[in-house]
Short mmCIF file of C-alpha atoms and ligand atoms in Angstrom, two decimals:
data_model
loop_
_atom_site.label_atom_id
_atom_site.label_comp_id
_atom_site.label_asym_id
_atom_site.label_seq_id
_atom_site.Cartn_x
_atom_site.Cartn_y
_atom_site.Cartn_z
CA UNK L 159 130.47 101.65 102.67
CA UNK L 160 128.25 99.12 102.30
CA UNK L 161 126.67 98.18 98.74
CA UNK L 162 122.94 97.91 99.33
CA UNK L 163 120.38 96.37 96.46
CA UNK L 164 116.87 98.43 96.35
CA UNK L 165 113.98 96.39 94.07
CA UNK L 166 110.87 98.63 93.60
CA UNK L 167 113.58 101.43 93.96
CA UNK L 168 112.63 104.06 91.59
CA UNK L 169 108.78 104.04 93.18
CA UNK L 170 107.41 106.46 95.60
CA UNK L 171 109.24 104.57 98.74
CA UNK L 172 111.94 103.46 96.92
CA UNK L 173 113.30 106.49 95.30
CA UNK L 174 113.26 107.82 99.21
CA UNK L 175 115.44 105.17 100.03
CA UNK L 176 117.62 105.12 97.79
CA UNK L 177 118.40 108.94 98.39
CA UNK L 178 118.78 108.59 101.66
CA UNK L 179 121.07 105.40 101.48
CA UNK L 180 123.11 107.12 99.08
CA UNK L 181 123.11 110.16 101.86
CA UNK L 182 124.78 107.54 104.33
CA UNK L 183 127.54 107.08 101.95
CA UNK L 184 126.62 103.91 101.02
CA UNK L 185 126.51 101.97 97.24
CA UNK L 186 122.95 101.70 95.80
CA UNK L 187 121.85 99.84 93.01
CA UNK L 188 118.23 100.38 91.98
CA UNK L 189 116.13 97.66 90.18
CA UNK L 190 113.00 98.22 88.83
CA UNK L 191 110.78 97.02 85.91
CA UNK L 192 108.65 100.32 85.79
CA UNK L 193 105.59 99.47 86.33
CA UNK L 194 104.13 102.35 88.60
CA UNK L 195 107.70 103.69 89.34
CA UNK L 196 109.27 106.36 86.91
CA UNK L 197 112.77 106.94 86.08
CA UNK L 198 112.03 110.94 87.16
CA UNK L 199 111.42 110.17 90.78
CA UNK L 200 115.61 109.13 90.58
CA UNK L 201 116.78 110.72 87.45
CA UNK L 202 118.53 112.86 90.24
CA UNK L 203 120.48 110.25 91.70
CA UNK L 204 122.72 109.13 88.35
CA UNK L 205 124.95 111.71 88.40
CA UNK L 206 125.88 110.17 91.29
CA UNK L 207 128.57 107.58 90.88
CA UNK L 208 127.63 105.00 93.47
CA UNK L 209 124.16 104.59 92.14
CA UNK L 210 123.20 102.12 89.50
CA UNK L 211 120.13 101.60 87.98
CA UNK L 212 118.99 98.31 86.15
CA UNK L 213 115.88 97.33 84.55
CA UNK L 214 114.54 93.88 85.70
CA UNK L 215 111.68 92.28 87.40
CA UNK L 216 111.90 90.68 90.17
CA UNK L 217 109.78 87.33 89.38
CA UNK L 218 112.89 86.57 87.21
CA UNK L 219 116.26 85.74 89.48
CA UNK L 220 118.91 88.39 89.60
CA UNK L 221 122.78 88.04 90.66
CA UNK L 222 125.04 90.40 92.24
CA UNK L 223 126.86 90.76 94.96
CA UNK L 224 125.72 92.87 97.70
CA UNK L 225 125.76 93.57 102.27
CA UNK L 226 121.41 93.85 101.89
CA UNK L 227 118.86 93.89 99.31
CA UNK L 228 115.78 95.95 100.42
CA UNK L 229 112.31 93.98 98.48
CA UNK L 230 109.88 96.77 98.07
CA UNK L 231 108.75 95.55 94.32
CA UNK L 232 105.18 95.25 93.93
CA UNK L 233 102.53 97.60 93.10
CA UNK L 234 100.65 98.96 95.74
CA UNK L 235 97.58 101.02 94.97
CA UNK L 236 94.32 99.18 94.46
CA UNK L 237 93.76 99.88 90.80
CA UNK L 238 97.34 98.96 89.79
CA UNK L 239 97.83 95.86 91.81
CA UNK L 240 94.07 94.79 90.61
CA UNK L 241 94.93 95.34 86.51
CA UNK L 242 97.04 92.34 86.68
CA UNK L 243 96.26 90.17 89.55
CA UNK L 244 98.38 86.99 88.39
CA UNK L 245 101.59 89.07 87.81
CA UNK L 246 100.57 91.17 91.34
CA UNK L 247 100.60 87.63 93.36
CA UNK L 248 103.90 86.13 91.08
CA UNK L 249 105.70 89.67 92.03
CA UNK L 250 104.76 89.17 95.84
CA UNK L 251 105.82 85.54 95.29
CA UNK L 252 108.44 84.87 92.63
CA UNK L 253 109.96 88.00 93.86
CA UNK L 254 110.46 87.06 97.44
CA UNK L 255 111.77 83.58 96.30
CA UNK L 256 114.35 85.05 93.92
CA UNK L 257 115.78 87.67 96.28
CA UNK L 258 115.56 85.70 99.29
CA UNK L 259 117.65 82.53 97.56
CA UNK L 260 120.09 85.75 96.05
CA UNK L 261 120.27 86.44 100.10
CA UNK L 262 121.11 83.02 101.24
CA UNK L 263 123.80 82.50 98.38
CA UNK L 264 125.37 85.69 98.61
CA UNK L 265 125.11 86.32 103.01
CA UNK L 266 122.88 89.30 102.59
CA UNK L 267 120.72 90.65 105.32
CA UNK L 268 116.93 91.09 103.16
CA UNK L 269 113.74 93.22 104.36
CA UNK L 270 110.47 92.57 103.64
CA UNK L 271 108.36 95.34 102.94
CA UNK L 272 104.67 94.16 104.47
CA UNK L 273 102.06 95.42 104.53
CA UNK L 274 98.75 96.23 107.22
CA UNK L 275 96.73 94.35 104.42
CA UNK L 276 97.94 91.37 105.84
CA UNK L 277 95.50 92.59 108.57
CA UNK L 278 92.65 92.42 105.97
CA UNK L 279 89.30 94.11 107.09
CA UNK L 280 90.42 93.55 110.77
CA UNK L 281 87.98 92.38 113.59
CA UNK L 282 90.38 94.26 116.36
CA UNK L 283 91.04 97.63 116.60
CA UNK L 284 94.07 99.22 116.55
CA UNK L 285 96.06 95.93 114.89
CA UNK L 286 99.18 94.39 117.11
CA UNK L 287 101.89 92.37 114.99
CA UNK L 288 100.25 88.94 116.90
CA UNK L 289 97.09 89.77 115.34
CA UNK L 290 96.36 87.28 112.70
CA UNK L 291 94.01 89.00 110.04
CA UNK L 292 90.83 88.74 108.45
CA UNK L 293 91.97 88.15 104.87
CA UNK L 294 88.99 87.38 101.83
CA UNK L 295 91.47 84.91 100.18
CA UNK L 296 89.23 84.99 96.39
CA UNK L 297 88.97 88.62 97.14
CA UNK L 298 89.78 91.76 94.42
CA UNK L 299 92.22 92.41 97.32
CA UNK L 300 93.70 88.92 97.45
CA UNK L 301 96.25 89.17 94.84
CA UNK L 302 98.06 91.64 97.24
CA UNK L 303 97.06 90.80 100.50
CA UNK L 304 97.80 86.95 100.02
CA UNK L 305 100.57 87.48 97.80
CA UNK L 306 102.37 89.48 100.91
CA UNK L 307 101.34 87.08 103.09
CA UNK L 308 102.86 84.29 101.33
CA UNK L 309 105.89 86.67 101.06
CA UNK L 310 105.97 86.66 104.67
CA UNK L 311 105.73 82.93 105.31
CA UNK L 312 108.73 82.61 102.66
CA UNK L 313 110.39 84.79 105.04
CA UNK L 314 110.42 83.29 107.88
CA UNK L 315 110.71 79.77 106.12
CA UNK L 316 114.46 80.98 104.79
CA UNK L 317 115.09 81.64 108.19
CA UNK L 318 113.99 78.61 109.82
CA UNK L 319 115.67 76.19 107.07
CA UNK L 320 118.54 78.51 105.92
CA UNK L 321 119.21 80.75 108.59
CA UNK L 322 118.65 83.73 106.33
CA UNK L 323 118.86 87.08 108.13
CA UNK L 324 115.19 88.46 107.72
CA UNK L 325 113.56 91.86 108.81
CA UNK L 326 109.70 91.72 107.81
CA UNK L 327 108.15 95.12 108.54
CA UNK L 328 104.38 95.81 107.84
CA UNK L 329 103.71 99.21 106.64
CA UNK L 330 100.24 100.75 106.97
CA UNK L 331 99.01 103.89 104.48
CA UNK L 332 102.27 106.37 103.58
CA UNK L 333 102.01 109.33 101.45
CA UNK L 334 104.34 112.07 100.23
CA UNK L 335 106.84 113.24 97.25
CA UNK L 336 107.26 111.02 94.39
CA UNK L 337 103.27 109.66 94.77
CA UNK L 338 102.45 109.09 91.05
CA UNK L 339 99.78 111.78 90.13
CA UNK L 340 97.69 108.59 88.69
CA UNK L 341 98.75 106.34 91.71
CA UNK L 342 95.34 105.67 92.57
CA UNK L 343 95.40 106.18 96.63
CA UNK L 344 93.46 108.46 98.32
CA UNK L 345 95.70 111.26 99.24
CA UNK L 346 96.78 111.33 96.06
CA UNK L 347 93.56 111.31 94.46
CA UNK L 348 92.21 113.80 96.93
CA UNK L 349 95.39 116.28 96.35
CA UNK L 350 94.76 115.95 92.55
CA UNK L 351 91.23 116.65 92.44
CA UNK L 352 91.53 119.37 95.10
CA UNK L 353 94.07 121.42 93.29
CA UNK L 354 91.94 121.24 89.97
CA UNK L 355 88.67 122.19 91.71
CA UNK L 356 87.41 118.43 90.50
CA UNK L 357 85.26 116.48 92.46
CA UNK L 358 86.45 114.58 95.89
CA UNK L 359 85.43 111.49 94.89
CA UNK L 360 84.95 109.08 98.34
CA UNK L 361 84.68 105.72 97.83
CA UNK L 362 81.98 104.87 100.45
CA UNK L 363 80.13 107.13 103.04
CA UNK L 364 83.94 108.28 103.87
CA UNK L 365 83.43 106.72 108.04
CA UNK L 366 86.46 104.30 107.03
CA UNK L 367 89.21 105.13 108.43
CA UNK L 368 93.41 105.20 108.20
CA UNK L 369 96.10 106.14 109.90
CA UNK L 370 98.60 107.91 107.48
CA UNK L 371 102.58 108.03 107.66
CA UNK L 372 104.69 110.64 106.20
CA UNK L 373 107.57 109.19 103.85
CA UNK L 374 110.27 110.42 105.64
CA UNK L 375 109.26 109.00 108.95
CA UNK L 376 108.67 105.42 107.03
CA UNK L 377 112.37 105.93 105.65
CA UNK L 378 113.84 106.27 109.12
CA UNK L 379 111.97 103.19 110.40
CA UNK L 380 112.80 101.00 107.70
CA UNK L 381 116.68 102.17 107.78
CA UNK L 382 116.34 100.85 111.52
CA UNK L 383 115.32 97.44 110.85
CA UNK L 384 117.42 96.52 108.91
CA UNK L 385 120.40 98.17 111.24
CA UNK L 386 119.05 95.67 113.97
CA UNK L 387 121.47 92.95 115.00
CA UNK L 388 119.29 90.12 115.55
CA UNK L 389 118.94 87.72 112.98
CA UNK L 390 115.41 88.12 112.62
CA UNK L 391 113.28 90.69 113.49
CA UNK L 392 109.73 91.05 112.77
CA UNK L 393 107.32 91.17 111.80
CA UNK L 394 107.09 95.07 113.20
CA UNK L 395 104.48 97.44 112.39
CA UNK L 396 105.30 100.99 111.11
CA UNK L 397 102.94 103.40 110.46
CA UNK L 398 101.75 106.87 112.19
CA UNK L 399 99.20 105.68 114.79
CA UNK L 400 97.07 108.82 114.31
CA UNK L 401 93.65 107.51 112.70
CA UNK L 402 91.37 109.68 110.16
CA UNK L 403 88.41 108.80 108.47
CA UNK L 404 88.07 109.32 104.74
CA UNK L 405 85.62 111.95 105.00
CA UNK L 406 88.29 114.11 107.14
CA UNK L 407 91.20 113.53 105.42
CA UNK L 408 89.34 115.13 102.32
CA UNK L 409 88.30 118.06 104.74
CA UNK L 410 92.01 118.77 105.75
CA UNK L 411 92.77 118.48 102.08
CA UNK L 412 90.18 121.18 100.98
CA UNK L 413 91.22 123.45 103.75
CA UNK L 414 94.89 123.63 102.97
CA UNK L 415 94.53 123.99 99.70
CA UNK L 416 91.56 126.25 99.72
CA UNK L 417 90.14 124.54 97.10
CA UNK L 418 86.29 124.92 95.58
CA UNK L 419 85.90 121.26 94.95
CA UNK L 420 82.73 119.26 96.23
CA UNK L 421 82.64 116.15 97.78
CA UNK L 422 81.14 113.16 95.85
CA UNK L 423 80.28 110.04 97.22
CA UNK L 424 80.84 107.00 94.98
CA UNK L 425 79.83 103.04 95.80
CA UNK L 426 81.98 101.41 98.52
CA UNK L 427 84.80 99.60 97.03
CA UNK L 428 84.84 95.37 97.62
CA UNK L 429 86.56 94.36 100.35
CA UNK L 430 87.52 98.01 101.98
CA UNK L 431 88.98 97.72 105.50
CA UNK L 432 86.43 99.51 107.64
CA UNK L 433 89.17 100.98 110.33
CA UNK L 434 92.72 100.54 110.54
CA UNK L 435 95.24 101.68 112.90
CA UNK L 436 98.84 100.18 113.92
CA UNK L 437 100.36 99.06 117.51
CA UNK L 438 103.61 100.53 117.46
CA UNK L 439 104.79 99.86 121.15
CA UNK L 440 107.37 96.94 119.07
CA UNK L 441 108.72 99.64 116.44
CA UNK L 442 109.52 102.02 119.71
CA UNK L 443 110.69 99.24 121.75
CA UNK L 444 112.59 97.27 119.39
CA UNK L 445 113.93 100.18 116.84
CA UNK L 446 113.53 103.04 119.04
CA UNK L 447 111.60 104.41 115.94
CA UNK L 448 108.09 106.44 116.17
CA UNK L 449 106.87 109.08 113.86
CA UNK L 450 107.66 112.93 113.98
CA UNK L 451 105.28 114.49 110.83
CA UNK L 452 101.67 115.12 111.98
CA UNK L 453 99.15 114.58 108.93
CA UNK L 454 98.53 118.33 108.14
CA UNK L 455 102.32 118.91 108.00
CA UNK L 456 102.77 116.15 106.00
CA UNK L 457 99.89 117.35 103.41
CA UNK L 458 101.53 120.72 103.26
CA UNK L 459 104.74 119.23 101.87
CA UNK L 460 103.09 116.70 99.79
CA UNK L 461 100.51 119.26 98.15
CA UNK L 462 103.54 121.33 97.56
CA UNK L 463 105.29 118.17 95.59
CA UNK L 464 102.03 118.01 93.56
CA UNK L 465 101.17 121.92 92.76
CA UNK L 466 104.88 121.08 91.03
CA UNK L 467 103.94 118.23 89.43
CA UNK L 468 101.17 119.73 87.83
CA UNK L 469 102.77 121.82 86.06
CA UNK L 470 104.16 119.46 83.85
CA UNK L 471 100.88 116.87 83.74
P1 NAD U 1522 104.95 102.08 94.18
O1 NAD U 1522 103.93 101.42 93.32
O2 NAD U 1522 105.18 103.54 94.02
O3 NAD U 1522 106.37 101.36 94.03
C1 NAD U 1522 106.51 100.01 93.70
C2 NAD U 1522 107.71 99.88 92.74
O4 NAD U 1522 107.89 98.49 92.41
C3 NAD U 1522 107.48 100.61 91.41
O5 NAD U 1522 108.64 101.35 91.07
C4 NAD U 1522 107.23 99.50 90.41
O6 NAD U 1522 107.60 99.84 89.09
C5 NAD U 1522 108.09 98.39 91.00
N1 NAD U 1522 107.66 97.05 90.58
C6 NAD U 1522 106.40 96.54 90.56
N2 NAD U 1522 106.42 95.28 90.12
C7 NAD U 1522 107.72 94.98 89.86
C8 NAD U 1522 108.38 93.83 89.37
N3 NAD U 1522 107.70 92.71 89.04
N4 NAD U 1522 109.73 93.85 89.22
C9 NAD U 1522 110.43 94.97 89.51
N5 NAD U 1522 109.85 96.10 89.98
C10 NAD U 1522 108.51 96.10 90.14
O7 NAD U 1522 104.54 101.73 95.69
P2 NAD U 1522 105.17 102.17 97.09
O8 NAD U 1522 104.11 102.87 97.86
O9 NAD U 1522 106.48 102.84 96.89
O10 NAD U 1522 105.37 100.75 97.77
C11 NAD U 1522 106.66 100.15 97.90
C12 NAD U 1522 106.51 98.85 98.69
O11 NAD U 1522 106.00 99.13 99.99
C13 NAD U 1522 105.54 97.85 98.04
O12 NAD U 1522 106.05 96.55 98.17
C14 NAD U 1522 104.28 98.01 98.87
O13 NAD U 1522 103.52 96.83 98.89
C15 NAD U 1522 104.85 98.35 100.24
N6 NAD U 1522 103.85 99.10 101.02
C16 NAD U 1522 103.61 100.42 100.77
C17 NAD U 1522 102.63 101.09 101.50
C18 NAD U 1522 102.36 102.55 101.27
O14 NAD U 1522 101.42 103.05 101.90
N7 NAD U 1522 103.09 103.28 100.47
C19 NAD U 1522 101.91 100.40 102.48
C20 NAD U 1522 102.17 99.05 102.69
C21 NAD U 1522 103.15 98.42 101.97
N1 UDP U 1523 89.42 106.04 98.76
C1 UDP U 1523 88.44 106.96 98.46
N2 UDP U 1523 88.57 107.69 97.32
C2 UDP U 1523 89.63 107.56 96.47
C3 UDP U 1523 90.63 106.62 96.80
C4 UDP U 1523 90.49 105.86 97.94
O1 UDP U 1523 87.46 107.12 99.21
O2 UDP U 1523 89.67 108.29 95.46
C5 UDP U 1523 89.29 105.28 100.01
C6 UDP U 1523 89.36 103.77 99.84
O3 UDP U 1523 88.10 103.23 99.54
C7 UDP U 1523 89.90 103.33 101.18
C8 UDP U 1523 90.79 104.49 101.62
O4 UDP U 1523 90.38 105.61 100.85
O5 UDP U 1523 88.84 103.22 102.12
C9 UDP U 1523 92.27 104.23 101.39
O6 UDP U 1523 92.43 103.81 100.07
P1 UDP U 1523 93.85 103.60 99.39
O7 UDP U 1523 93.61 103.08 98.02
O8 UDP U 1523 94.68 104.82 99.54
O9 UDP U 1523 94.58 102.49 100.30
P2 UDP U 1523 94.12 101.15 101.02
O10 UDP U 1523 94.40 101.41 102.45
O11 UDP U 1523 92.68 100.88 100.78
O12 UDP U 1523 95.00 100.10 100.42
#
């Protein structure tokens, strides 16, 4: 059994993990400082006696003792990580410096969760982990996308100088159970609005495009990384390489769900990627890892989650 520290744990990704860690028999302690997580998505998992669930954020050090800390803390939707753009970038930065100094004092083997906004508005199509990015650095996306980047170069710096063990993966768009109802992203947004007959709202004429992952598949990959031996590993891309503009995403939405909502098309956001699509030869090669959920199944189960949710909103 190993005892396994999760920060951003009781988020949309995080409560997955820390399920399925717990699943593999391991020891899970969940920190989080609630900021677009909830205590429901792991109210679940405290019954169970080797989780543990502290409140804390992570631009403040933490001790304890643990075999690997998983840093998924930060906000990750557009409107959320732009309300507070100081405390997004400290919470990419402080964060990464706190657990990755708990890491080297303690032995622990840390993972990074990236992001394809390091790729900014990218200038090659699909994106390969050499590809350096086209970042707006006084951008309303900067606060993230720098702040992960920095996060990255932190990485890689413990490693260098301190020998840390390090496992940076970049994760483009993932959607499923446990997506806030108010999280902001589009298949959430488009799910909401579609099972209340409201207005698709697309940001854009909709041509952008994304290539969406289902949780579970993100879960696997991320599990893999970190059970690599090497030292250092990364930075790897995971994502599901199958790309879908905006405009059809909402179509697939409105034809699963049947739903009689229009859609509107709002101004282009600043900054919006125009296309992006991940390289995934490294995540196949390197963790054996590709995805299994096509996009419609993966709406099916995630429109389920939020028929459920609605009853209760
Ligand atoms: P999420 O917003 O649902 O979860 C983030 C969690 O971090 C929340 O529980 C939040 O309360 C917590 N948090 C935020 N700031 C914190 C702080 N200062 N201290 C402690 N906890 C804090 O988002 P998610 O989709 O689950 O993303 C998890 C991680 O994966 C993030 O680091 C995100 O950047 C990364 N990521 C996600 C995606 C995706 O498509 N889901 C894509 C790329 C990268
Ligand atoms: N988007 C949209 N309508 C919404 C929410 C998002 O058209 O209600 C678009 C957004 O402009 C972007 C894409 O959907 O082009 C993905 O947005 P999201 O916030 O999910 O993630 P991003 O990849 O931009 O971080």
């Amino acid at each position: 059994m190993k005892k396994i520290l999760v920060t951003g744990g009781a988020g949309f990704l995080g409560s997955h993990l820390c399920e399925k860690l717990l699943s593999q028999g391991n020891e899970v302690v969940c920190l989080d400082n609630y900021f677009t997580g909830r205590k429901k998505n792991i109210t679940h998992l405290l019954e169970n006696p080797f989780f543990e669930l502290v409140r804390h954020d992570v631009a403040f050090p933490y001790f304890i003792e643990v075999d690997e800390i998983y840093n998924l803390a930060c906000p990750a939707s557009p409107i959320h990580y732009q309300y507070n753009p100081i405390k997004t970038i400290k919470t990419s930065v402080m964060g990464a410096i706190n657990m990755l100094g708990l890491a080297k004092r303690i032995r622990a083997k840390i993972l990074q969760t990236s992001t394809s906004e390091v790729y900014g508005d990218p200038t090659i199509h699909p994106q390969p982990e050499e590809y350096w990015g086209n970042v707006n650095p006084i951008g309303k996306r900067s606060c993230y996308d720098e702040g992960k980047r920095c996060a990255e170069t932190l990485f890689f710096d413990y490693f260098y100088q301190n020998n840390v063990r390090i496992k940076v993966v970049r994760i483009f768009n993932t959607y499923g159970p446990n997506m806030h109802p108010e999280d902001g992203r589009v298949v959430s947004n488009f799910i909401m609005q579609a099972l209340q007959n409201k207005d698709i709202t697309i940001y854009g004429e909709g041509n952008q495009s994304r290539s969406f992952c289902y949780c579970d598949d993100l879960i696997r990959g991320l599990i893999s990384m970190m059970n690599t031996e090497d030292d250092v590993i990364g930075p790897i891309n995971i994502g599901n390489p199958e790309e879908f503009t905006i405009k059809a995403l909402a179509e697939m939405i409105i034809d699963i769900t049947g739903s009689s909502s229009k859609i509107v098309y709002l101004p282009q956001v600043e900054d919006d990627p125009m296309q992006r699509q991940p390289v995934i030869e490294k995540a196949k090669t390197i963790l054996n890892w590709e995805p299994t959920v096509n996009l419609r199944d993966g709406l099916v189960k995630t429109i389920a989650y939020f028929e459920n949710e609605l009853k209760s909103f």
